[in-house]
XYZ file of C-alpha atoms in Angstrom:
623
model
C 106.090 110.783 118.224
C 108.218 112.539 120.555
C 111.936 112.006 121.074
C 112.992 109.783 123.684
C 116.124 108.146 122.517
C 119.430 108.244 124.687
C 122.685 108.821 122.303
C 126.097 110.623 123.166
C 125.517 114.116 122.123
C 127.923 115.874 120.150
C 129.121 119.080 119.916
C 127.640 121.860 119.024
C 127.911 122.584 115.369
C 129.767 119.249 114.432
C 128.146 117.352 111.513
C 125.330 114.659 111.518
C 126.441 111.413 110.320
C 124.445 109.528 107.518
C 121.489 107.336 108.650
C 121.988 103.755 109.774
C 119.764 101.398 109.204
C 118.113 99.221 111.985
C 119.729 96.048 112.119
C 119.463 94.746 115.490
C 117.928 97.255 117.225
C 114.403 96.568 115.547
C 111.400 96.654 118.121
C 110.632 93.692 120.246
C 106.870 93.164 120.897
C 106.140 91.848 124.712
C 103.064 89.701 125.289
C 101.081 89.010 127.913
C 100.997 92.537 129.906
C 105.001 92.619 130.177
C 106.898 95.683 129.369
C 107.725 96.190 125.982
C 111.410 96.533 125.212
C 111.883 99.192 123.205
C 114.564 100.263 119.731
C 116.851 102.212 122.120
C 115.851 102.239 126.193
C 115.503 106.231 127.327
C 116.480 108.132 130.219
C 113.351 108.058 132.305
C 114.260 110.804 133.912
C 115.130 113.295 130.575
C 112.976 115.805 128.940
C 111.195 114.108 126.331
C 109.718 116.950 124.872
C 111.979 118.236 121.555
C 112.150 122.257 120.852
C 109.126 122.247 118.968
C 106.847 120.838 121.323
C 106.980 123.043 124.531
C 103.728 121.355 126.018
C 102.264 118.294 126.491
C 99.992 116.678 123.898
C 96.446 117.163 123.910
C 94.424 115.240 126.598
C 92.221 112.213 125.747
C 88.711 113.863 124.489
C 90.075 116.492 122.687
C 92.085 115.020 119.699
C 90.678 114.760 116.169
C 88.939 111.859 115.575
C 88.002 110.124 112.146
C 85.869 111.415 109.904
C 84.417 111.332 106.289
C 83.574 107.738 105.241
C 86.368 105.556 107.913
C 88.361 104.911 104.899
C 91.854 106.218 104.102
C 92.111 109.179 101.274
C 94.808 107.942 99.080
C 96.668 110.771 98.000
C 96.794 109.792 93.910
C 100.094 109.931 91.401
C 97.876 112.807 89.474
C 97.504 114.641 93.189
C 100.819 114.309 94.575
C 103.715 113.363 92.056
C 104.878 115.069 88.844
C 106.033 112.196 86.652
C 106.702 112.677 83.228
C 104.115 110.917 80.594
C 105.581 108.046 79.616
C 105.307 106.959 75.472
C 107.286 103.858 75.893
C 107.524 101.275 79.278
C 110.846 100.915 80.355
C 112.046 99.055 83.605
C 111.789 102.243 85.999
C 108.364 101.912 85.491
C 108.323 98.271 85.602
C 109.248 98.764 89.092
C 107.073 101.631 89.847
C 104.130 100.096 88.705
C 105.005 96.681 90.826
C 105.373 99.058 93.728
C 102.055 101.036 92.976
C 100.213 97.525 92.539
C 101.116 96.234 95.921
C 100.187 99.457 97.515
C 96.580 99.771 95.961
C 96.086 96.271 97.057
C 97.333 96.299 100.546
C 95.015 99.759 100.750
C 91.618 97.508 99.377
C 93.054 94.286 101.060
C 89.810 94.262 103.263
C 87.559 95.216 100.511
C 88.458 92.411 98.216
C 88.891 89.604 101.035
C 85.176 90.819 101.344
C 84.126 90.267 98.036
C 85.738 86.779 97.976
C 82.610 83.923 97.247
C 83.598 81.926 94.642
C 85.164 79.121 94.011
C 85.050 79.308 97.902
C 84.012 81.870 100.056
C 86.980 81.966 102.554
C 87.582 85.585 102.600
C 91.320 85.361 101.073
C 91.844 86.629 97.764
C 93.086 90.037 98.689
C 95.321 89.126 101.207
C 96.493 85.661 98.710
C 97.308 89.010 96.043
C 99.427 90.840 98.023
C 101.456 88.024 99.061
C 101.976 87.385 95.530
C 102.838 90.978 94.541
C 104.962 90.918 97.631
C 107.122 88.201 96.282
C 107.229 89.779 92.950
C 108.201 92.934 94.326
C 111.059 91.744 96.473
C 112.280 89.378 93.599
C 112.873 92.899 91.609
C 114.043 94.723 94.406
C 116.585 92.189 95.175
C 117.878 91.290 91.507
C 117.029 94.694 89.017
C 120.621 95.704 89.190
C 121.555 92.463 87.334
C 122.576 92.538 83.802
C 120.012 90.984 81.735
C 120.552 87.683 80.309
C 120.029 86.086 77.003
C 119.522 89.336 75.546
C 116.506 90.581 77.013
C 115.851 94.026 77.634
C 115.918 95.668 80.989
C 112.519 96.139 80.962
C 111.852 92.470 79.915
C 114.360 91.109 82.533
C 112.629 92.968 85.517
C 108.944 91.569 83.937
C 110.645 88.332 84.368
C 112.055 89.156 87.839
C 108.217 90.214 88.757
C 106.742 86.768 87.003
C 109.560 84.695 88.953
C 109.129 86.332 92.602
C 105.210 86.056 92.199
C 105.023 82.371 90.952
C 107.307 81.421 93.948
C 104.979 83.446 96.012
C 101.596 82.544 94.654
C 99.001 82.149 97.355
C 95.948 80.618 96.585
C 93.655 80.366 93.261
C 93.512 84.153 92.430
C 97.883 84.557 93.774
C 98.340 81.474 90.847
C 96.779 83.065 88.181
C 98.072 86.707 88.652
C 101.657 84.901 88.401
C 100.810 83.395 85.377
C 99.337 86.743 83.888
C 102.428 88.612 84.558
C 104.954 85.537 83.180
C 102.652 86.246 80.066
C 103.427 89.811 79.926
C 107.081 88.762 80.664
C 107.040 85.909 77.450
C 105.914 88.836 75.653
C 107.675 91.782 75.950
C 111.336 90.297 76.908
C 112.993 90.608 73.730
C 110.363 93.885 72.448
C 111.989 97.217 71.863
C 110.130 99.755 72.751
C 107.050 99.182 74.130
C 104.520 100.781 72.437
C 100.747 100.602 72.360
C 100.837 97.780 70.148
C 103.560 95.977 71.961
C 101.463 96.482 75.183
C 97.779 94.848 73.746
C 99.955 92.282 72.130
C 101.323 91.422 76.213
C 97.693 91.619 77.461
C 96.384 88.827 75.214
C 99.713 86.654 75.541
C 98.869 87.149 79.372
C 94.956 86.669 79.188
C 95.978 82.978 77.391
C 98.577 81.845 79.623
C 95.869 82.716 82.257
C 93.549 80.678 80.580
C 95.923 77.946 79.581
C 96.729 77.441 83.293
C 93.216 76.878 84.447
C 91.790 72.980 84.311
C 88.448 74.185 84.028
C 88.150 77.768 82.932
C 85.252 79.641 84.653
C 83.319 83.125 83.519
C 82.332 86.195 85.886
C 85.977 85.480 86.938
C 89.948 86.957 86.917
C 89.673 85.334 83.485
C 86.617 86.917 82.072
C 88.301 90.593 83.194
C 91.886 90.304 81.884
C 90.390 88.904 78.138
C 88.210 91.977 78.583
C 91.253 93.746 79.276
C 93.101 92.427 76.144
C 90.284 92.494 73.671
C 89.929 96.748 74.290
C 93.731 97.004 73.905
C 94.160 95.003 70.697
C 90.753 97.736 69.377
C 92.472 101.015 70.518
C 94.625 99.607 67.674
C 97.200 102.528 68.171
C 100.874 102.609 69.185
C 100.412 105.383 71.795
C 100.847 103.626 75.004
C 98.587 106.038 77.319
C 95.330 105.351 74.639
C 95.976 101.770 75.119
C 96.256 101.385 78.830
C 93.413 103.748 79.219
C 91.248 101.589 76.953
C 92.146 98.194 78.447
C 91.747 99.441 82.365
C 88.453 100.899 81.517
C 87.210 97.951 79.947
C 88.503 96.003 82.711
C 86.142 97.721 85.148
C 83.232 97.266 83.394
C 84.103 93.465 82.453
C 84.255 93.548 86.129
C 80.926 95.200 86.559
C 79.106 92.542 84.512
C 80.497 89.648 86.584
C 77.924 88.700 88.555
C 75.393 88.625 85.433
C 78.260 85.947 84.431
C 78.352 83.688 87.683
C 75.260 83.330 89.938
C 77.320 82.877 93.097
C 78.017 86.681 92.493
C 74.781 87.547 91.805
C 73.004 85.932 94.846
C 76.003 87.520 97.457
C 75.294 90.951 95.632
C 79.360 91.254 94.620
C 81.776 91.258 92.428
C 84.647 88.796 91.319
C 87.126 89.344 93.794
C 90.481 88.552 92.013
C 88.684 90.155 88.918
C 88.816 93.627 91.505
C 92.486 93.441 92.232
C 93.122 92.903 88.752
C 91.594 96.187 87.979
C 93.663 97.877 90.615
C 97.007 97.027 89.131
C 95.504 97.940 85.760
C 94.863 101.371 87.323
C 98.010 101.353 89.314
C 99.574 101.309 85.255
C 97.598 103.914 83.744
C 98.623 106.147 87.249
C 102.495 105.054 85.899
C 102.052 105.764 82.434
C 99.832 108.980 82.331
C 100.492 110.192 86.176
C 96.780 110.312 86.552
C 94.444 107.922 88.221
C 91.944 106.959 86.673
C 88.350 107.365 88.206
C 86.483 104.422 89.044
C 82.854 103.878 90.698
C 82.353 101.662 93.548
C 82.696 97.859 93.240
C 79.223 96.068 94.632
C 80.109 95.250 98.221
C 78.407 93.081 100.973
C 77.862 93.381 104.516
C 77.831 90.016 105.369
C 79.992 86.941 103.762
C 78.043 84.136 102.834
C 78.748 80.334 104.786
C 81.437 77.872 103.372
C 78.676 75.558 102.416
C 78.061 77.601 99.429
C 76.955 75.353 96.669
C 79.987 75.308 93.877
C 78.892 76.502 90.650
C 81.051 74.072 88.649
C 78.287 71.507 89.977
C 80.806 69.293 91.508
C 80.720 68.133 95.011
C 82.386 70.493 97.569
C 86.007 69.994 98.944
C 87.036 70.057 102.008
C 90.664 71.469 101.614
C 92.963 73.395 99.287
C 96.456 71.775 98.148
C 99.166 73.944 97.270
C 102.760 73.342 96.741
C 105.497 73.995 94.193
C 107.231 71.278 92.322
C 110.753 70.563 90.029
C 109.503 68.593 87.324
C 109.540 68.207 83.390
C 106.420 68.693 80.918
C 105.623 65.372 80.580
C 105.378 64.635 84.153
C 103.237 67.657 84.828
C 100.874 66.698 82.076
C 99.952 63.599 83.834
C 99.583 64.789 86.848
C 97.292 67.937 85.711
C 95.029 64.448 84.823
C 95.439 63.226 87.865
C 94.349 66.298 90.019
C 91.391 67.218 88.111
C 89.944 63.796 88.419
C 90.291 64.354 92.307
C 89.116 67.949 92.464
C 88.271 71.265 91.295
C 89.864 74.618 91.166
C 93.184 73.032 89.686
C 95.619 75.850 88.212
C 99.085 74.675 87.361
C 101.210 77.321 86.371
C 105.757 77.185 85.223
C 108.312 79.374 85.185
C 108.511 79.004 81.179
C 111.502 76.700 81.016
C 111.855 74.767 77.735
C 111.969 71.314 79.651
C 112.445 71.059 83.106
C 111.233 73.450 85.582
C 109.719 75.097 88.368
C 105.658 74.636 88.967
C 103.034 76.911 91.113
C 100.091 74.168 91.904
C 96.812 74.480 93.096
C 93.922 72.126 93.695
C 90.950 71.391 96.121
C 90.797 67.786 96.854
C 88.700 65.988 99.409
C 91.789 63.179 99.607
C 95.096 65.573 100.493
C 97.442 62.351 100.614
C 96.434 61.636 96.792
C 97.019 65.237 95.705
C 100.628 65.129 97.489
C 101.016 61.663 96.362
C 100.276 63.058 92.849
C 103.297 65.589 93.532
C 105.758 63.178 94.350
C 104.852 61.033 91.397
C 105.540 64.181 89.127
C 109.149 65.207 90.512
C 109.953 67.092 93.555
C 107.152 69.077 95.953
C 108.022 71.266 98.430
C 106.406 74.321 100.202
C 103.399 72.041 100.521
C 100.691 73.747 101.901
C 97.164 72.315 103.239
C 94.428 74.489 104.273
C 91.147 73.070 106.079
C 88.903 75.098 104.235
C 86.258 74.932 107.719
C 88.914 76.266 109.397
C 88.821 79.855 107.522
C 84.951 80.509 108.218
C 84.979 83.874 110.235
C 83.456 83.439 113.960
C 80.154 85.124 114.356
C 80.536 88.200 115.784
C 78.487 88.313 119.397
C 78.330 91.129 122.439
C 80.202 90.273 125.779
C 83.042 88.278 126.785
C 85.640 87.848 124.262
C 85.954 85.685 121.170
C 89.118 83.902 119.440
C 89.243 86.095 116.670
C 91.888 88.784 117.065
C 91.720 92.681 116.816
C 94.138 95.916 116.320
C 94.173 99.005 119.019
C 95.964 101.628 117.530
C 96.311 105.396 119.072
C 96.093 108.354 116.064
C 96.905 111.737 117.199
C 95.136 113.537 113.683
C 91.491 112.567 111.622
C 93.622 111.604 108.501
C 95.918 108.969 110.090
C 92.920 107.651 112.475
C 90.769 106.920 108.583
C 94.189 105.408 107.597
C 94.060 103.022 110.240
C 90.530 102.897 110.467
C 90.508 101.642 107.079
C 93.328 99.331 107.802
C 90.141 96.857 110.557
C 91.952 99.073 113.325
C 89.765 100.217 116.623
C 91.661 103.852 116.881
C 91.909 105.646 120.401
C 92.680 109.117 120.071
C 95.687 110.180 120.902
C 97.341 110.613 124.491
C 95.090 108.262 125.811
C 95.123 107.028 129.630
C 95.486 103.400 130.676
C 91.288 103.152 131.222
C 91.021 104.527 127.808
C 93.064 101.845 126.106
C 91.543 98.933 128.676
C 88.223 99.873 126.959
C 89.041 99.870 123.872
C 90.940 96.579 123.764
C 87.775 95.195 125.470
C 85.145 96.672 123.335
C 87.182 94.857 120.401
C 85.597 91.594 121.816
C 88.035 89.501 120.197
C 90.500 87.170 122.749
C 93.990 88.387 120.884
C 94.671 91.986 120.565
C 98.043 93.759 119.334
C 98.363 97.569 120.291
C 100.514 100.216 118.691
C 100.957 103.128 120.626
C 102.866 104.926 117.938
C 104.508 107.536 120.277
C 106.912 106.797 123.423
C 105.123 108.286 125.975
C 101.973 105.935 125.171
C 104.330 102.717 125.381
C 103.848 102.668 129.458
C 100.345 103.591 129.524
C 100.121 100.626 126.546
C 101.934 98.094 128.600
C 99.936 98.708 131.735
C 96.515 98.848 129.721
C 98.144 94.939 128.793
C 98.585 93.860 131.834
C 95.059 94.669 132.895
C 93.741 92.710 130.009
C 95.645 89.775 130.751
C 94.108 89.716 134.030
C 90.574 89.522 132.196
C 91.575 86.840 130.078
C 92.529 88.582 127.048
C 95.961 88.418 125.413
C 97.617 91.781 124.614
C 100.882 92.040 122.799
C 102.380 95.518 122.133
C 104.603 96.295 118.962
C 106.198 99.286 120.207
C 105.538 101.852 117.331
C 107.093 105.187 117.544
C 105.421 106.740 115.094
C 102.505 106.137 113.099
C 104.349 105.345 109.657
C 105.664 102.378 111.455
C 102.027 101.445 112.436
C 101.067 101.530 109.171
C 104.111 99.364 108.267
C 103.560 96.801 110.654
C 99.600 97.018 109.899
C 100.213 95.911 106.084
C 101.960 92.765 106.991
C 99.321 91.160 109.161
C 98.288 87.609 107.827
C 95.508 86.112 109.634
C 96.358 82.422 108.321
C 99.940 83.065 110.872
C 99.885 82.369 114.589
C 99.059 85.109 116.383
C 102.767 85.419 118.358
C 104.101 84.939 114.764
C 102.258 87.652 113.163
C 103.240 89.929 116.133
C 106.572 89.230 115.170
C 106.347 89.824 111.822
C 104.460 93.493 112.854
C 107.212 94.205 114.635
C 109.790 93.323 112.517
C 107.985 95.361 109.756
C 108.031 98.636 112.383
C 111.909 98.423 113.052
C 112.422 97.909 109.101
C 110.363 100.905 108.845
C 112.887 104.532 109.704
C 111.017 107.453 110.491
C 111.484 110.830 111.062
C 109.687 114.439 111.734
C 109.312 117.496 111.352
C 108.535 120.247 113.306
C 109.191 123.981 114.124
C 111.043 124.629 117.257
C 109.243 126.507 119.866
C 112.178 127.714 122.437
C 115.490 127.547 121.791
C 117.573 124.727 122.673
C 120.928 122.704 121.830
C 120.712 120.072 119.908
C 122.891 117.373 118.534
C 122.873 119.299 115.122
C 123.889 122.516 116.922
C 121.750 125.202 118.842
C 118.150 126.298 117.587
C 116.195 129.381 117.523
C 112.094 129.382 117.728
C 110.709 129.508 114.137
C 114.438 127.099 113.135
C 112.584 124.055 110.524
C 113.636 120.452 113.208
C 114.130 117.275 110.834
C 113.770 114.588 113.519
C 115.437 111.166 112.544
C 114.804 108.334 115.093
C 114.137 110.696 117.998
C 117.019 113.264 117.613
C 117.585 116.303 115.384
C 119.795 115.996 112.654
C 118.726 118.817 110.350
C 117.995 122.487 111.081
C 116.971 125.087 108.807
C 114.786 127.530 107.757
C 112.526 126.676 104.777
C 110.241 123.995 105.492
C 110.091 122.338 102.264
C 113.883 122.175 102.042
C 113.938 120.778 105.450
C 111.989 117.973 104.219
C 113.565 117.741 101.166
C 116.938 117.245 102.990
C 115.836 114.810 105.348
C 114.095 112.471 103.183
C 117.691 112.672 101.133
C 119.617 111.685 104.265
C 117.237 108.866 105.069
C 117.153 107.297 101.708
C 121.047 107.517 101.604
C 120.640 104.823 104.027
C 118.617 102.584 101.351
C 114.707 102.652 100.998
C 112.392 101.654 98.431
C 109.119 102.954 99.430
C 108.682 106.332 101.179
C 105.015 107.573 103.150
C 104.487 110.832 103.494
C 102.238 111.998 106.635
C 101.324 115.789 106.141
C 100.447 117.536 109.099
C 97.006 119.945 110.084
C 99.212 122.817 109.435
C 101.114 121.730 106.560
C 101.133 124.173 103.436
C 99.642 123.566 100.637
C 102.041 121.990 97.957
C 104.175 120.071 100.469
C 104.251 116.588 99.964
C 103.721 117.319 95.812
C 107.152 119.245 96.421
C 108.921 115.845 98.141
C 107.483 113.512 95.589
C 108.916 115.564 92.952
C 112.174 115.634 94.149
C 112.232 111.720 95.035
C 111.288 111.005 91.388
C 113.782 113.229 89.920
C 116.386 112.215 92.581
C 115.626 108.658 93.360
C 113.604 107.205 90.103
C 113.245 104.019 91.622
C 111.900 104.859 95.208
C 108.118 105.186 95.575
C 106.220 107.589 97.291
C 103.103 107.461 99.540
C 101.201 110.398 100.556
C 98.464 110.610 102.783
C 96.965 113.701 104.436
C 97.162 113.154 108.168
C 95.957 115.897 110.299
C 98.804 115.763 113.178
C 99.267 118.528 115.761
C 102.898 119.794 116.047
C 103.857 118.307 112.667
C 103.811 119.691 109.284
C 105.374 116.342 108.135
C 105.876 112.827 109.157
C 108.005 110.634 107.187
C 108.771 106.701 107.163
C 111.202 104.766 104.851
C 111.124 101.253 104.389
């Protein structure tokens, strides 16, 4: 987390210029043991150490290490942002609550891929979610400063954005529905001015039937069973106040989701619950946080240890299928009608889900076939597929997990100098190494992973060497190391949310990496000695703001420091900001930043996480 970068200094007391964003200077991740080129190569031979750090970091042994439960605290809306209660949805909160959905299920990714058993127990619903809420999201990001057409209302034109991005996107059987869910709230609330209560239960059950509607054979103890759950406790708050009805139907929504498994034994027996029903209830929550800036609390879903085999017997009774069929197709009605006839006689699992358009259009489908060429075959019949994909279903049992040499699955090493960011990444599947570590100490702990692929983020510059030799030592025991070279742990936890286990492994390094340089970052820190900086000459106690390695702000109050920073950064664009606050950090700090985003920057969304870094009162990424 230290400064390293090499730039032509400027004079003392001349003006920092705005923030650029990384274009082509994003990280490039070596493989194989090789040396990792970095954003910007340093001096080797310059002081690396900025005015507020006048000693070395910590030696291995003596860091913080995780603690608590291994799981990330997720600093809430109601903990850490004053937002105003909202009586009527508009599309700022459209957007927030899109935002606030993908980041509650990227944060129980894991969880939910976990409690994914029926219709088959591949362990992909929660990452198949976030890809679709990842579409949605950049669909709105890219187009919500276009005027809305046909004389919808802004907050009906970004719904439709949302339902658009996420039936593009749709991954899997729980990805297809969830598009379909929010194109119902989008068929229902374009033209609707406001949205009240009323207008909100009405969207619910136009969503819970399109969800339905899209299903060949509509199952209970499923997504389905929660969002009519959902829609039924809206429509009996029978009230126009909004924050009543969203309460109502996300509370009903977790306990529909409770009473899943007494709806399908596959649940029962594997001692969990639905799995797309669970994310379901997190974007539920992630709109009562938007609405009432409180989140809601919410027991523990039933979990499992172990994930049953693929073999699973299906509960629809029908023979199992070997593969899952996905693809999007340009077709009319008609044509879609027979082939929804045509799939379901060859398989199960079939959701077929359109963009809404009166006669022809764009189609999400979705089918498990034993006979792949007669499902594309169907396709072709129909209109135009394309984006086919094919997944052996075989092919996505986990490897059993065994002591010794290592295996082909793969594995993160990431270093954490703090307790809070080591749960954070702890909770992300990470092994953590404390930070400062020496090249033995990351050797072991790529090893102990077991697994024959490894990618290591070393999350400060002076780690990258020890990193890329710790590599090379791998390699020679047969294990394949790639290191994303992370200068800070917000870009860790960037390039950490992106992983997809269905990608190559060099491709999903790739896509880590490219997720790190997309990620700015900046600290924090209180300078030590005095020094003179690009920014002009400081004085110990002077508040540092850090920006890519160099100082571009000094002051003297901390929280304006931060405040100012975060400002200059998101002058350079940004949509989502984490917060990181440090073991001394006041109390009050990141609430104080959060505040002034939402006042400043409505449409920019905030993450805060407590994380427990020496030297640091605040760590900050933009993306």
């Amino acid at each position: 987390m230290t400064p390293t970068p090499d730039q032509p200094a400027r004079p003392a007391g001349v003006g920092v210029t705005a923030v650029t964003v990384r274009g082509d200077h994003a990280p490039v991740a070596q493989t194989d043991g090789g040396t990792a080129p970095d954003y910007r190569r340093p001096d080797p031979g310059r002081d690396r150490r900025p005015p507020c750090r006048s000693a070395p970091a910590p030696p291995a042994g003596t860091s913080d290490t995780p603690g608590g439960d291994g799981r990330p605290r997720r600093v809430s809306v109601r903990d850490s942002r004053l937002l105003a209660v909202l009586d009527t949805l508009d599309a700022a909160a459209v957007r927030r609550w899109c935002a606030g959905g993908l980041i509650a299920l990227r944060h129980h990714q894991g969880e939910i891929d976990g409690l994914n058993v029926y219709p088959v127990p591949d362990g992909d619903t929660g990452t198949n979610m976030v890809l679709t809420l990842t579409s949605a999201q950049q669909a709105l990001a890219m187009d919500l400063d276009t005027l809305p057409e046909d004389g919808h209302t802004p907050h009906g034109h970004a719904l439709r954005l949302m339902a658009r991005g996420a039936l593009l996107g749709a991954r899997g059987n729980s990805g297809v529905i969830l598009s379909q869910i929010l194109r119902g709230f989008a068929d229902a609330l374009a033209d609707v001015s406001p949205v009240g209560g009323r207008e909100l239960a009405r969207a619910l059950r136009h969503a819970a039937t399109a969800a339905y509607a899209a299903v060949a054979r509509p199952v209970e103890g499923t997504l389905l069973s929660v969002v009519a759950a959902a829609a039924t406790a809206a429509e009996q708050a029978d009230t126009d106040d909004l924050r009543t009805v969203v309460r109502a139907a996300a509370g009903e929504a977790a306990r529909a989701l409770a009473r899943t498994p007494e709806q399908l034994p596959a649940l029962a027996r594997a001692g969990v619950v639905d799995a797309g029903g669970r994310g379901l209830c997190l974007l539920l929550d992630a709109l009562v946080e938007v609405v009432t800036g409180e989140s809601p609390p919410r027991p523990a879903p039933l979990t499992r240890a172990v994930r049953p085999p693929l073999t699973a017997v299906r509960e629809t009774g029908s023979e199992e299928y070997a593969y899952e069929v996905q693809f999007l197709l340009d077709a009319d009605h008609e044509a879609v009608s027979r082939m929804r006839e045509t799939l379901d006689a060859l398989g199960d699992s079939l959701v077929i889900v359109g963009d809404g358009a009166e006669s022809h259009g764009t189609w999400n489908v979705h089918v498990h076939v034993n006979d792949v060429g007669a499902a594309i075959e169907a396709g072709v019949v129909a209109g135009r597929p394309y984006r086919i994909s094919v997944t052996r279903f075989a092919d996505q049992a986990p490897p059993a997990p065994r002591p010794g040499p290592a295996t082909d699955g793969r594995a993160a090493v990431v270093v954490a100098a703090g307790a809070g960011i080591a749960e954070l990444f702890a909770g992300e599947g990470a092994t953590v190494v404390p930070g400062n570590p020496s090249t033995g100490e990351l050797l072991d702990a790529v090893r102990a992973t077991a697994a024959a692929r490894v990618v290591v983020l070393p999350n400060d510059p002076n780690t990258q060497a020890v990193a890329s030799a710790a590599a090379k030592e791998a390699h020679a025991l047969g294990v394949k190391v790639s290191v994303v070279p992370t200068r800070s742990p917000v870009q860790a936890l960037a390039a950490l949310a992106v992983r997809d286990p269905q990608r190559r492994f060099e491709d999903d390094v790739i896509a880590m990496a490219e997720a790190a340089g997309a990620c700015r970052y900046a600290e924090v820190c209180r300078a030590s000695r005095e020094a003179l900086t690009v920014a002009g000459p400081c004085r110990p106690g002077d508040v540092l703001a850090l920006v890519e390695g160099e100082v571009h702000l000094i002051g003297a109050d901390l929280v304006d420091t931060c405040v100012a920073v975060v400002d200059r950064m998101l002058g350079g664009g940004g949509e989502l900001v984490t917060l990181l606050t440090g073991e001394d950090a006041p109390d009050g700090l990141a609430e104080a930043v959060r505040a002034h985003v939402a006042r400043r920057w409505p449409f920019v969304e905030v993450q805060a996480y407590p994380g427990g870094q020496p030297h640091y009162p605040l760590l900050v990424g933009v993306e």
